[in-house]
XYZ file of C-alpha atoms in Angstrom:
204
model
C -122.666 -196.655 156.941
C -120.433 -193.812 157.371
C -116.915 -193.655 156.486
C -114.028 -191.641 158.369
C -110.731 -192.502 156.040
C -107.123 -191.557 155.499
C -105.011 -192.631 152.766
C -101.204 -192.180 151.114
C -100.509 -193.366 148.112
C -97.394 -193.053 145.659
C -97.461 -194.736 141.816
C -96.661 -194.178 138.483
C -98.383 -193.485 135.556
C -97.282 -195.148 131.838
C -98.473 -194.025 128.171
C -97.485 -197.056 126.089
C -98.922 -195.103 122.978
C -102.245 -193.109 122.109
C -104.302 -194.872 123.306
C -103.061 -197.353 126.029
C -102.263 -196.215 129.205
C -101.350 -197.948 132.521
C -100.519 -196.895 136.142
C -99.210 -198.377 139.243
C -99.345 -197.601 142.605
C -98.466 -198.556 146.353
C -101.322 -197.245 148.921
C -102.067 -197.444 153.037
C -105.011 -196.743 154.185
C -107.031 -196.364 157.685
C -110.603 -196.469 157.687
C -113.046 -196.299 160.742
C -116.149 -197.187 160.004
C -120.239 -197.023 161.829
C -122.720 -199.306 160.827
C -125.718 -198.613 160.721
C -127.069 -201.256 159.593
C -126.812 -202.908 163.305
C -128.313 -200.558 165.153
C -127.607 -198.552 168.410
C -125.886 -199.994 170.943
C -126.745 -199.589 174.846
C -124.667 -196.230 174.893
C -126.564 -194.945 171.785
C -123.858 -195.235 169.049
C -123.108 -197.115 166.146
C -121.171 -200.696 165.816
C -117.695 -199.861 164.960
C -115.155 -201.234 162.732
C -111.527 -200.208 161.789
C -109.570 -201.247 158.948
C -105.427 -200.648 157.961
C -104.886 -201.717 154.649
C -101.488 -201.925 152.837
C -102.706 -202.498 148.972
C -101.042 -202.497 145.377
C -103.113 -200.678 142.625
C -102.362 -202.040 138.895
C -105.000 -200.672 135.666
C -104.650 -200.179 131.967
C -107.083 -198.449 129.799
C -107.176 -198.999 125.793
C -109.235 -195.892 125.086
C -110.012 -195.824 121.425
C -113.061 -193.027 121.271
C -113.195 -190.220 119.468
C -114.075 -188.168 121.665
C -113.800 -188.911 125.870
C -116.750 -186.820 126.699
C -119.210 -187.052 123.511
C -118.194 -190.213 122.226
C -120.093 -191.231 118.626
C -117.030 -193.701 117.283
C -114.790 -196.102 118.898
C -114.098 -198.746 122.047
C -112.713 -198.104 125.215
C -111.749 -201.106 128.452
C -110.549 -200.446 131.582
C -109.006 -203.557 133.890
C -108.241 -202.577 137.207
C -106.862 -205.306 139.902
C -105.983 -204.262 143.609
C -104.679 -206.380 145.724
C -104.632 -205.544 149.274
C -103.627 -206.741 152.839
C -105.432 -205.634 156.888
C -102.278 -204.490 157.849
C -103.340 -204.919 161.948
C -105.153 -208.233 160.924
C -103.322 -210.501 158.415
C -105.853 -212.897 158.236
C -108.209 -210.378 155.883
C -106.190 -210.912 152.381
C -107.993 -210.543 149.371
C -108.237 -208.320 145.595
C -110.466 -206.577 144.245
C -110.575 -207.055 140.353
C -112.807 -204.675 137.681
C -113.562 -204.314 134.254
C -115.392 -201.642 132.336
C -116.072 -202.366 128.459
C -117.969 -199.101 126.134
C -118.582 -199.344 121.961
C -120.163 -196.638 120.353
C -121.385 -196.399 116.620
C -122.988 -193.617 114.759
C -125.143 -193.521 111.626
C -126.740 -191.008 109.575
C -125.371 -187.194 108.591
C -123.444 -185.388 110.733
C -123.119 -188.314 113.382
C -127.102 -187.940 114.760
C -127.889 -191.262 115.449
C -125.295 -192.690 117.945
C -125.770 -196.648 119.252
C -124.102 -197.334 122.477
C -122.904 -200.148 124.777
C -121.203 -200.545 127.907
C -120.198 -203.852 130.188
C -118.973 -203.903 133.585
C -117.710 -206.784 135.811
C -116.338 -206.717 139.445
C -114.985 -209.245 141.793
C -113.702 -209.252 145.121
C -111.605 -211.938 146.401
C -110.908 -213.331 149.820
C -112.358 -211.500 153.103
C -116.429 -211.675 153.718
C -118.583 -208.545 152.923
C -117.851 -207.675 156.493
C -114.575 -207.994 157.057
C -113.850 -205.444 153.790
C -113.954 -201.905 154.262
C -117.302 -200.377 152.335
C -115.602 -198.787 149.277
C -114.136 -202.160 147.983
C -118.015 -203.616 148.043
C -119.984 -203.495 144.799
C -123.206 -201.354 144.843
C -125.651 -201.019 142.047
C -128.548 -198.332 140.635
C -127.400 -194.412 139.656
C -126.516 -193.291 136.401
C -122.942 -195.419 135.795
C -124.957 -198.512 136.847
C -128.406 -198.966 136.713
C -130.570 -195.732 135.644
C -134.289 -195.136 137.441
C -132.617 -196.688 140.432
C -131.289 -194.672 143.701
C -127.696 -194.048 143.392
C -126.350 -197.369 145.276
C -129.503 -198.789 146.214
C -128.977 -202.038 145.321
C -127.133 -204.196 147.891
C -127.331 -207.748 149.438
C -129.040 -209.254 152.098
C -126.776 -211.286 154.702
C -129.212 -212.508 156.471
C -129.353 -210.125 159.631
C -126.920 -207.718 157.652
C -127.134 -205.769 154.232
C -124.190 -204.521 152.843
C -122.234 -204.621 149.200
C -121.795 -207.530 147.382
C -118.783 -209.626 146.209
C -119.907 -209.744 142.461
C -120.797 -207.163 140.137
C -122.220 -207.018 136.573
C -123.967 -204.235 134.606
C -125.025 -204.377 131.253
C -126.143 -200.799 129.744
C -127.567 -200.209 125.997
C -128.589 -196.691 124.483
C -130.087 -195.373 121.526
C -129.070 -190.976 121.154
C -130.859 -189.310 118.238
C -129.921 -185.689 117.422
C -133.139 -183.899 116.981
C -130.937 -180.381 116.678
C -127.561 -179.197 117.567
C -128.583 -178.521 121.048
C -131.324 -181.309 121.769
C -131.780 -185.016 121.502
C -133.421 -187.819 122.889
C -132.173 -190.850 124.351
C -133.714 -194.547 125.018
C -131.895 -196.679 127.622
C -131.968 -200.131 129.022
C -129.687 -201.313 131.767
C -129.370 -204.556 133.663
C -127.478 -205.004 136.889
C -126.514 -207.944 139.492
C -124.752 -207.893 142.968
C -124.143 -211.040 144.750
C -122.591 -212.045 148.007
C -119.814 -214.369 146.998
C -116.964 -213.481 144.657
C -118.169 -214.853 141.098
C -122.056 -215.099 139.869
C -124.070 -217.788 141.799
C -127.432 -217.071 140.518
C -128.917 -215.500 143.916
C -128.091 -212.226 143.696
């Protein structure tokens, strides 16, 4: 698909302490969107759909790492819940709810042997896969999902249509190993689901 979109959005942003954080926001957004996924139609372009969406953006993040971008020690979880509504279409009323869950431990001098987990879960609530604009789909495969996969190359099959799914889970486990200060190795093994209705069913 390809995505033409437009958005305003005003919020606030709240740290409780060190380490939690939360933010708010109000946002509208337009989005006009070809599938491509249908095919051409008898005047050579692309299905078209258009979506106005009025939606309220709520997360916190309990970030508990020792360091954000080289992590060796701590936890970190991010919920994020946005509820939205097709402004032009009130029928299409739904929420799209995520979590993202990290540990990391370390062993050994100087920190060389780091073991690391992460956990994600998505939702989305309400509308089918094609009433929803794109972006509030789940995808799956890249390197914050499933490595060794194309970067959202995982999807669902309709029947007739493929899109994103309405469930999401990802399951990611890492061994690094400091062989000097400026190389190591790591071994990796991630697990991924998408499914097309809102919680896990099995047939994704």
């Amino acid at each position: 698909y390809l995505t033409r979109r437009a958005e305003v959005a005003v919020g606030v942003s709240q740290e409780f302490s060190d380490t939690l954080t939360g933010d708010l926001a109000v946002a509208l957004s337009y989005s006009d969107v070809s599938d491509r996924y249908l095919g051409r139609d008898d005047d050579g372009d692309y299905p078209r759909r258009e979506f106005t969406l009025l939606s309220l953006r709520g997360g916190l993040a309990w970030d508990r790492r020792d360091n954000q971008l080289d992590a060796t020690e701590g936890t970190y979880l991010e919920l994020n819940a946005e509820p939205f509504v097709d402004v032009t279409d009130t029928e299409t009323i739904g929420a799209r709810l995520d979590m993202d869950a990290r540990a990391y431990r370390s062993f050994g001098a100087d920190s060389r042997i780091v073991l690391a987990g992460r956990f994600q879960l998505g939702s989305l609530v309400g509308p089918d896969a094609e009433d929803t604009p794109p972006e509030f789909l789940f995808y799956s495969g890249g390197s914050g999902t499933v490595r060794g996969q194309p970067y959202n190359s995982l999807d669902v099959d309709y029947g007739d249509v493929t899109l994103g799914g309405r469930s999401f889970a990802a399951l990611s486990g890492e061994l690094r190993v400091g062989v000097t200060e400026n190389i190591g190795v790591v071994g990796f093994y991630d697990a991924g689901y998408v499914g097309g209705e809102s919680f896990y069913d099995g047939e994704g």
